[in-house]
Coordinates of C-alpha atoms and ligand atoms in Angstrom, one line a residue:
M1 CA 83.3 140.8 127.7
N2 CA 82.9 143.2 125.2
I3 CA 86.5 144.0 123.9
T4 CA 85.9 147.3 121.5
D5 CA 83.5 148.6 125.3
I6 CA 86.6 147.9 127.2
K7 CA 89.7 149.5 124.9
K8 CA 86.9 152.3 124.6
A9 CA 88.2 153.0 128.7
F10 CA 91.6 153.2 127.8
P11 CA 92.8 156.6 126.0
I12 CA 95.9 155.4 124.4
F13 CA 93.7 153.2 121.8
T14 CA 92.6 156.6 120.6
H15 CA 96.2 157.8 120.2
H16 CA 97.5 154.3 118.5
P17 CA 94.4 152.3 117.4
D18 CA 96.5 149.6 115.9
L19 CA 98.3 148.9 119.2
I20 CA 98.9 145.4 120.2
Y21 CA 99.6 146.0 123.8
L22 CA 100.8 142.2 124.8
D23 CA 102.7 143.1 128.2
S24 CA 100.4 144.5 130.6
A25 CA 102.7 141.9 133.1
A26 CA 105.3 144.8 132.6
T27 CA 102.7 147.4 133.5
A28 CA 99.3 147.4 132.3
L29 CA 97.4 150.4 130.3
K30 CA 95.5 153.1 132.2
P31 CA 92.0 153.2 131.8
A32 CA 90.2 157.5 131.7
V33 CA 88.5 156.6 134.8
V34 CA 92.3 156.3 136.3
I35 CA 93.5 159.7 135.2
A36 CA 90.5 161.3 135.8
S37 CA 90.9 160.7 139.7
E38 CA 94.4 162.0 140.3
Q39 CA 93.8 164.7 137.4
A40 CA 90.6 165.9 139.4
Y41 CA 92.6 165.1 142.8
Y42 CA 95.3 168.3 141.7
E43 CA 92.9 170.2 139.8
Q44 CA 90.1 170.0 142.5
C45 CA 91.9 169.5 146.1
S46 CA 95.3 169.6 145.6
T47 CA 96.3 169.7 149.6
N48 CA 98.5 167.4 151.9
I49 CA 97.1 164.4 153.8
A50 CA 97.0 164.1 157.6
R51 CA 97.6 167.9 158.7
G52 CA 95.4 170.2 157.6
I53 CA 92.3 171.1 159.2
Y54 CA 90.3 173.1 157.1
P55 CA 87.7 171.5 154.4
L56 CA 89.8 170.4 151.6
A57 CA 92.8 169.1 153.5
E58 CA 89.8 167.2 154.9
Q59 CA 88.9 165.9 151.7
T60 CA 92.2 165.2 150.8
T61 CA 92.3 162.7 154.2
T62 CA 89.0 161.3 153.3
A63 CA 89.8 160.6 149.7
F64 CA 93.3 159.2 150.7
E65 CA 90.9 156.7 153.0
E66 CA 88.5 155.9 150.5
S67 CA 91.4 154.1 148.3
R68 CA 92.7 152.6 151.4
A69 CA 89.8 151.1 153.0
T70 CA 89.0 150.2 149.2
V71 CA 91.8 147.7 148.8
A72 CA 91.8 146.7 152.2
R73 CA 88.0 145.4 151.2
F74 CA 89.7 144.1 147.7
I75 CA 91.9 142.0 149.2
G76 CA 90.0 141.0 151.9
A77 CA 91.8 142.4 155.0
R78 CA 90.5 142.4 158.0
T79 CA 91.4 146.0 158.2
P80 CA 92.1 149.2 156.8
E81 CA 95.1 149.6 159.1
E82 CA 96.9 146.2 157.7
V83 CA 97.5 148.4 153.9
I84 CA 100.3 150.3 154.1
F85 CA 100.9 152.5 151.2
T86 CA 103.8 152.3 149.1
A87 CA 106.3 153.5 145.6
G88 CA 105.5 149.1 144.4
T89 CA 106.2 145.5 144.6
T90 CA 109.4 146.3 145.0
A91 CA 109.4 149.2 147.9
S92 CA 106.9 146.7 150.2
L93 CA 109.2 143.5 149.7
N94 CA 112.3 146.4 150.0
L95 CA 111.3 147.1 153.7
T96 CA 109.6 144.3 154.4
A97 CA 113.1 143.0 154.9
D98 CA 114.0 145.9 156.2
L99 CA 111.5 145.5 158.9
L100 CA 112.3 141.9 159.8
A101 CA 116.4 143.1 159.7
S102 CA 117.2 143.0 163.7
R103 CA 115.4 139.4 164.2
I104 CA 117.6 138.0 161.4
T105 CA 120.7 136.5 163.2
K106 CA 123.3 134.2 161.8
E107 CA 121.6 131.1 163.0
D108 CA 118.9 131.6 161.1
N109 CA 117.8 130.8 157.7
I110 CA 116.0 132.4 155.3
V111 CA 114.1 130.9 152.1
T112 CA 113.2 132.0 149.0
T113 CA 112.7 130.2 145.3
A114 CA 114.3 130.3 142.0
L115 CA 110.8 130.6 140.7
E116 CA 110.6 134.8 142.2
H117 CA 111.2 137.8 140.2
H118 CA 114.7 139.8 141.3
S119 CA 112.1 142.3 143.3
N120 CA 111.4 138.8 145.7
F121 CA 114.4 137.2 145.8
L122 CA 117.6 140.2 146.1
P123 CA 116.4 141.3 149.3
W124 CA 116.0 138.5 150.3
K125 CA 119.5 137.2 149.4
E126 CA 121.3 141.2 150.9
L127 CA 119.2 140.4 154.3
A128 CA 121.1 137.4 154.4
K129 CA 124.1 138.8 154.0
R130 CA 124.4 141.5 155.7
N131 CA 122.9 139.3 158.6
K132 CA 125.3 136.2 158.1
A133 CA 122.2 134.3 157.8
E134 CA 121.6 131.1 155.5
L135 CA 119.9 131.8 151.7
R136 CA 117.9 129.1 150.9
I137 CA 116.1 128.3 147.4
V138 CA 113.4 126.5 146.9
P139 CA 114.0 124.4 143.1
V140 CA 111.9 124.0 140.3
T141 CA 111.3 121.0 138.4
E142 CA 112.0 120.9 134.8
T143 CA 108.3 122.0 134.0
G144 CA 108.7 125.7 136.2
T145 CA 106.6 124.4 139.0
L146 CA 107.3 125.1 142.8
H147 CA 109.2 121.7 144.2
L148 CA 107.2 121.3 147.5
E149 CA 108.6 118.3 148.3
A150 CA 112.3 120.3 148.7
L151 CA 110.4 123.1 150.4
K152 CA 109.6 121.0 153.5
K153 CA 113.4 120.2 153.5
L154 CA 114.5 123.4 153.9
V155 CA 112.4 125.3 156.7
D156 CA 113.0 124.1 159.5
N157 CA 113.0 125.4 163.6
H158 CA 115.5 128.2 162.1
T159 CA 113.3 129.6 159.4
K160 CA 112.7 133.0 160.0
I161 CA 111.2 134.0 156.6
V162 CA 109.8 132.3 153.6
A163 CA 109.1 134.9 150.5
F164 CA 106.9 133.7 148.0
S165 CA 105.1 134.5 144.3
A166 CA 101.6 134.0 144.4
T167 CA 101.9 133.9 140.2
S168 CA 105.5 133.3 138.2
N169 CA 105.7 136.5 135.7
V170 CA 107.2 134.1 133.6
L171 CA 105.8 131.6 133.2
G172 CA 102.0 132.7 134.5
T173 CA 101.9 129.6 136.9
I174 CA 99.7 130.4 139.9
N175 CA 101.2 128.9 142.9
P176 CA 99.2 127.3 145.5
V177 CA 99.9 130.0 147.6
S178 CA 97.5 128.4 150.6
E179 CA 98.7 124.8 150.9
I180 CA 102.4 126.9 150.5
I181 CA 101.6 128.7 153.5
R182 CA 99.8 124.8 155.6
I183 CA 103.2 123.4 154.7
I184 CA 105.4 126.1 155.6
R185 CA 103.3 126.8 159.0
S186 CA 102.9 123.4 159.6
L187 CA 107.1 123.3 159.8
N188 CA 107.1 126.2 161.7
K189 CA 104.3 128.1 163.3
E190 CA 107.3 131.3 163.8
T191 CA 108.0 131.6 160.1
V192 CA 107.4 135.2 158.7
I193 CA 105.1 134.2 155.9
I194 CA 105.7 136.9 152.5
V195 CA 103.7 136.7 149.3
D196 CA 104.2 138.8 146.0
A197 CA 101.3 139.1 144.8
A198 CA 102.5 141.8 142.2
Q199 CA 101.0 139.2 139.3
A200 CA 97.9 137.9 141.3
V201 CA 96.2 140.8 142.3
G202 CA 93.6 142.1 139.6
H203 CA 94.1 138.4 137.9
I204 CA 92.9 135.8 140.3
P205 CA 90.7 136.4 143.3
V206 CA 92.5 137.4 146.3
D207 CA 92.0 137.0 150.0
V208 CA 94.7 137.6 152.2
V209 CA 92.2 136.2 155.3
A210 CA 92.2 132.0 153.1
W211 CA 95.9 132.5 152.2
D212 CA 97.2 133.5 155.8
A213 CA 100.3 134.9 154.5
D214 CA 102.1 137.4 157.1
F215 CA 102.9 139.9 154.3
I216 CA 101.6 140.4 150.9
A217 CA 103.0 142.8 148.3
F218 CA 101.5 144.1 145.0
S219 CA 101.8 147.4 142.6
G220 CA 99.2 149.9 141.6
H221 CA 100.2 149.8 138.2
K222 CA 99.9 146.3 136.7
L223 CA 96.2 146.9 138.1
F224 CA 95.5 149.5 135.6
G225 CA 96.3 152.1 138.5
P226 CA 99.2 154.4 138.7
T227 CA 102.9 153.9 139.0
G228 CA 104.9 154.8 141.5
V229 CA 102.3 152.9 143.9
G230 CA 101.8 150.1 145.7
V231 CA 100.8 147.9 148.9
L232 CA 101.9 146.1 151.6
F233 CA 99.7 144.4 153.6
G234 CA 100.6 143.0 157.0
K235 CA 98.9 141.5 159.9
Q236 CA 97.8 144.1 162.0
T237 CA 99.3 142.4 165.1
L238 CA 102.8 142.0 163.7
L239 CA 102.7 145.3 162.4
N240 CA 102.6 146.8 165.8
Q241 CA 105.3 145.0 166.9
L242 CA 107.9 146.0 164.3
S243 CA 109.8 149.2 164.7
P244 CA 109.7 151.7 162.0
V245 CA 112.7 152.0 159.8
A246 CA 112.0 155.4 157.8
F247 CA 111.5 158.4 160.0
G248 CA 109.7 162.0 159.4
G249 CA 106.6 163.7 159.4
G250 CA 102.8 162.0 160.1
M251 CA 104.2 158.6 161.8
V252 CA 104.3 160.1 165.5
L253 CA 102.2 160.5 168.4
D254 CA 105.4 162.8 169.8
A255 CA 108.6 163.5 169.3
C256 CA 110.2 164.9 172.2
A257 CA 113.8 165.3 172.5
L258 CA 114.5 162.1 174.6
E259 CA 111.0 159.7 173.8
T260 CA 109.8 159.5 170.5
L261 CA 106.0 157.9 170.7
Y262 CA 105.4 156.1 167.1
K263 CA 101.6 156.1 165.7
D264 CA 100.3 152.3 165.2
A265 CA 100.1 151.1 161.7
P266 CA 99.7 151.8 159.1
A267 CA 100.4 155.3 159.7
R268 CA 104.0 154.1 161.6
F269 CA 105.6 153.0 158.0
E270 CA 104.2 155.6 155.8
A271 CA 106.6 158.3 157.0
G272 CA 106.6 161.8 154.8
T273 CA 104.0 162.5 151.9
P274 CA 102.6 160.0 149.9
N275 CA 102.2 159.4 146.5
I276 CA 98.2 161.0 147.3
A277 CA 97.3 160.7 142.9
G278 CA 98.4 157.5 142.8
I279 CA 96.8 156.4 145.9
I280 CA 93.5 158.0 144.7
G281 CA 94.1 156.6 141.2
L282 CA 94.9 153.2 143.0
G283 CA 91.3 153.2 144.3
A284 CA 89.6 154.0 141.3
A285 CA 91.5 151.0 139.3
I286 CA 90.4 148.8 141.7
T287 CA 86.7 150.3 141.6
F288 CA 87.5 149.9 137.8
I289 CA 88.3 146.3 138.6
E290 CA 85.7 145.2 140.2
S291 CA 83.3 146.9 137.5
I292 CA 84.1 144.0 135.8
G293 CA 84.7 141.5 138.2
V294 CA 88.1 139.8 138.7
A295 CA 86.8 136.4 137.7
E296 CA 85.4 137.3 134.4
I297 CA 88.9 139.1 134.6
H298 CA 90.5 136.1 135.3
A299 CA 88.5 134.0 132.8
H300 CA 89.7 136.0 129.7
E301 CA 92.6 136.3 130.2
T302 CA 93.5 132.0 130.5
K303 CA 91.3 131.5 127.9
L304 CA 93.9 134.0 125.7
A305 CA 97.2 132.5 127.8
R306 CA 95.6 128.7 126.5
Y307 CA 94.0 129.3 122.9
A308 CA 98.5 131.2 122.8
C309 CA 99.7 128.3 123.8
Q310 CA 97.9 126.1 121.4
A311 CA 97.9 128.5 118.5
L312 CA 102.3 129.1 119.1
Q313 CA 102.9 125.2 119.1
K314 CA 100.3 125.1 115.9
A315 CA 102.7 127.0 114.3
F316 CA 105.6 126.5 114.9
G317 CA 105.9 122.9 115.9
D318 CA 109.3 121.3 117.2
D319 CA 110.7 125.3 117.1
I320 CA 109.8 126.6 120.0
R321 CA 109.6 126.2 123.8
I322 CA 106.5 127.0 125.6
L323 CA 106.8 128.3 128.5
A324 CA 103.6 128.0 130.5
A325 CA 102.1 126.4 133.6
K326 CA 102.0 122.7 133.6
N327 CA 98.3 122.5 134.2
P328 CA 96.2 124.4 132.5
E329 CA 93.9 125.0 135.7
D330 CA 97.1 126.8 137.3
Q331 CA 97.7 129.2 134.0
S332 CA 97.4 132.6 134.4
S333 CA 97.7 135.7 132.0
I334 CA 101.1 135.1 130.8
V335 CA 103.1 133.1 128.8
S336 CA 107.0 132.9 127.5
F337 CA 108.4 130.8 124.7
T338 CA 111.7 130.4 123.1
L339 CA 111.4 130.3 119.5
T340 CA 114.8 128.7 116.7
G341 CA 116.4 130.6 115.2
A342 CA 114.9 134.6 116.8
H343 CA 116.9 135.7 119.4
P344 CA 114.2 137.2 121.8
H345 CA 115.6 140.4 121.5
D346 CA 115.4 141.2 117.7
T347 CA 111.6 139.2 117.9
A348 CA 110.5 141.9 120.6
Q349 CA 112.0 144.6 118.2
L350 CA 111.3 143.8 114.9
L351 CA 107.3 143.1 116.5
G352 CA 108.0 146.7 117.8
E353 CA 108.0 148.0 114.2
H354 CA 104.4 146.4 114.1
N355 CA 103.0 148.0 117.1
I356 CA 103.2 144.4 118.8
C357 CA 104.4 145.1 122.2
V358 CA 106.2 142.1 123.9
R359 CA 109.1 141.8 126.2
A360 CA 112.4 140.1 126.1
G361 CA 115.2 139.2 128.0
L362 CA 115.7 137.5 131.1
Q363 CA 112.5 138.9 132.7
C364 CA 114.0 140.1 136.1
A365 CA 114.0 136.9 136.9
A366 CA 117.5 135.4 136.0
P367 CA 117.8 132.3 138.8
L368 CA 114.3 131.1 137.2
H369 CA 116.1 131.3 133.6
E370 CA 119.4 129.5 134.7
A371 CA 117.3 126.7 136.5
L372 CA 115.5 126.3 133.0
N373 CA 118.8 126.2 131.1
L374 CA 117.4 129.9 129.4
S375 CA 119.3 132.5 128.0
A376 CA 116.3 134.1 127.6
T377 CA 112.6 134.6 126.9
T378 CA 109.6 136.2 125.5
R379 CA 107.3 136.9 127.0
L380 CA 103.5 137.0 126.2
S381 CA 101.3 138.9 128.7
F382 CA 97.1 139.5 128.7
S383 CA 95.0 141.9 130.1
I384 CA 90.7 142.8 129.3
Y385 CA 91.7 144.5 126.3
N386 CA 93.5 142.0 124.4
T387 CA 91.6 139.6 122.0
E388 CA 92.3 136.1 120.0
H389 CA 92.6 138.2 117.1
D390 CA 95.9 139.8 118.4
I391 CA 97.6 136.6 118.8
D392 CA 97.0 135.2 115.1
L393 CA 98.5 138.8 114.1
L394 CA 101.3 138.0 116.0
I395 CA 101.7 134.4 114.7
T396 CA 101.8 136.0 111.6
R397 CA 104.3 139.2 112.3
L398 CA 106.6 135.6 114.4
K399 CA 106.3 133.7 111.0
E400 CA 107.8 137.1 108.6
I401 CA 110.1 137.9 111.2
R402 CA 111.8 134.3 111.4
T403 CA 112.2 134.3 107.4
I404 CA 114.4 137.5 108.2
L405 CA 116.5 136.2 110.9
Ligands
PLP501 C1 105.9 139.1 140.4 C2 107.1 140.3 140.8 N1 107.2 140.7 141.5 C3 107.9 142.9 141.8 C4 107.9 142.5 140.6 C5 108.2 144.4 141.0 O1 107.2 145.8 141.1 P1 107.5 146.9 140.6 O2 108.4 147.1 139.7 O3 106.2 147.8 140.9 O4 108.0 147.3 141.8 C6 107.6 142.3 139.6 C7 107.5 143.6 138.0 O5 107.1 142.2 137.1 C8 107.0 141.3 139.2 O6 106.4 140.6 137.9

């Protein structure tokens, strides 16, 4: 992978040549091809989808549905109809909770984990609270690995939902998704399984058929796509059994006064005008990723994550607590740490003064911080435009910052 050429694909480096962006887990930078595809839509089509029958409208519908097909192919869905466009991972997970709400009674339990981002924790906590069901939380081990023995004890005949993430947004641990799903299905065949793949899609090869999850959620902006667009994959058979929860244009076949006939998925879950430019941009982002290759991206990112772990350990010894995957082969593009004598917020702010962007705080993962007895962490997340030199510069600045603090 030629990083100099890759950087040229991202216009932000023209505006900020010294930028060291280590916050791609928050949102990835945008390549020119993605920005251009959105602009081309606004300049050259600018029409709505699935409504007009004049050529410009049909052109937009075609481009929009091509994006759906691109997403479906990218994640290995059986058909584009399994791809619902949303506003992002958070919207996808909340939509799933709303779609399943009527199935949950006070006899039931919902299982999630201590590893989750708030977006895959709070919707289930709220759903359990509203329906008086029990919320069960799979704990993590002291190294932040999901406790699979505990999972086996928590899933039973009354488990209606299990929701867990493919990759931790704090530790970068890649969970054994297929194995976890096999365990859940062996304990209860009816349980609906939801995977938060926000930090996985675009970083590791994702094959929804191999995973066998019922729902998978992810955001466009974390894979070089525009903000405000995301995906909810759902198994087609399941989707068409569920009633819509948002109502309006584009999702009905007939809406006479007495009876409403809803379209099949995905249209029945996409009421109203969607983020057309964003969805077209997401298609361009996936084409961009495919031009590099997910396996190459994964190899580059994990190489950087491992290098960061070793270099930080070497530089700070016992003063640093590195939070990463226990086994190097489970490591994704994310590494967090705490450094004695340097609060994460001060660290992030002072690094920012040197154009080094990192994330600090609870990282929307309070349950995990609580489980690991941490009040805040600093997170580094790597992407295709980062190099080992970025990490060396970060460490130089961290050493200086410690002398100031
Ligand atoms: C694992 C995980 N899930 C969910 C989300 C929420 O994504 P979004 O803010 O795009 O909805 C994030 C964002 O950082 C995340 O890392």
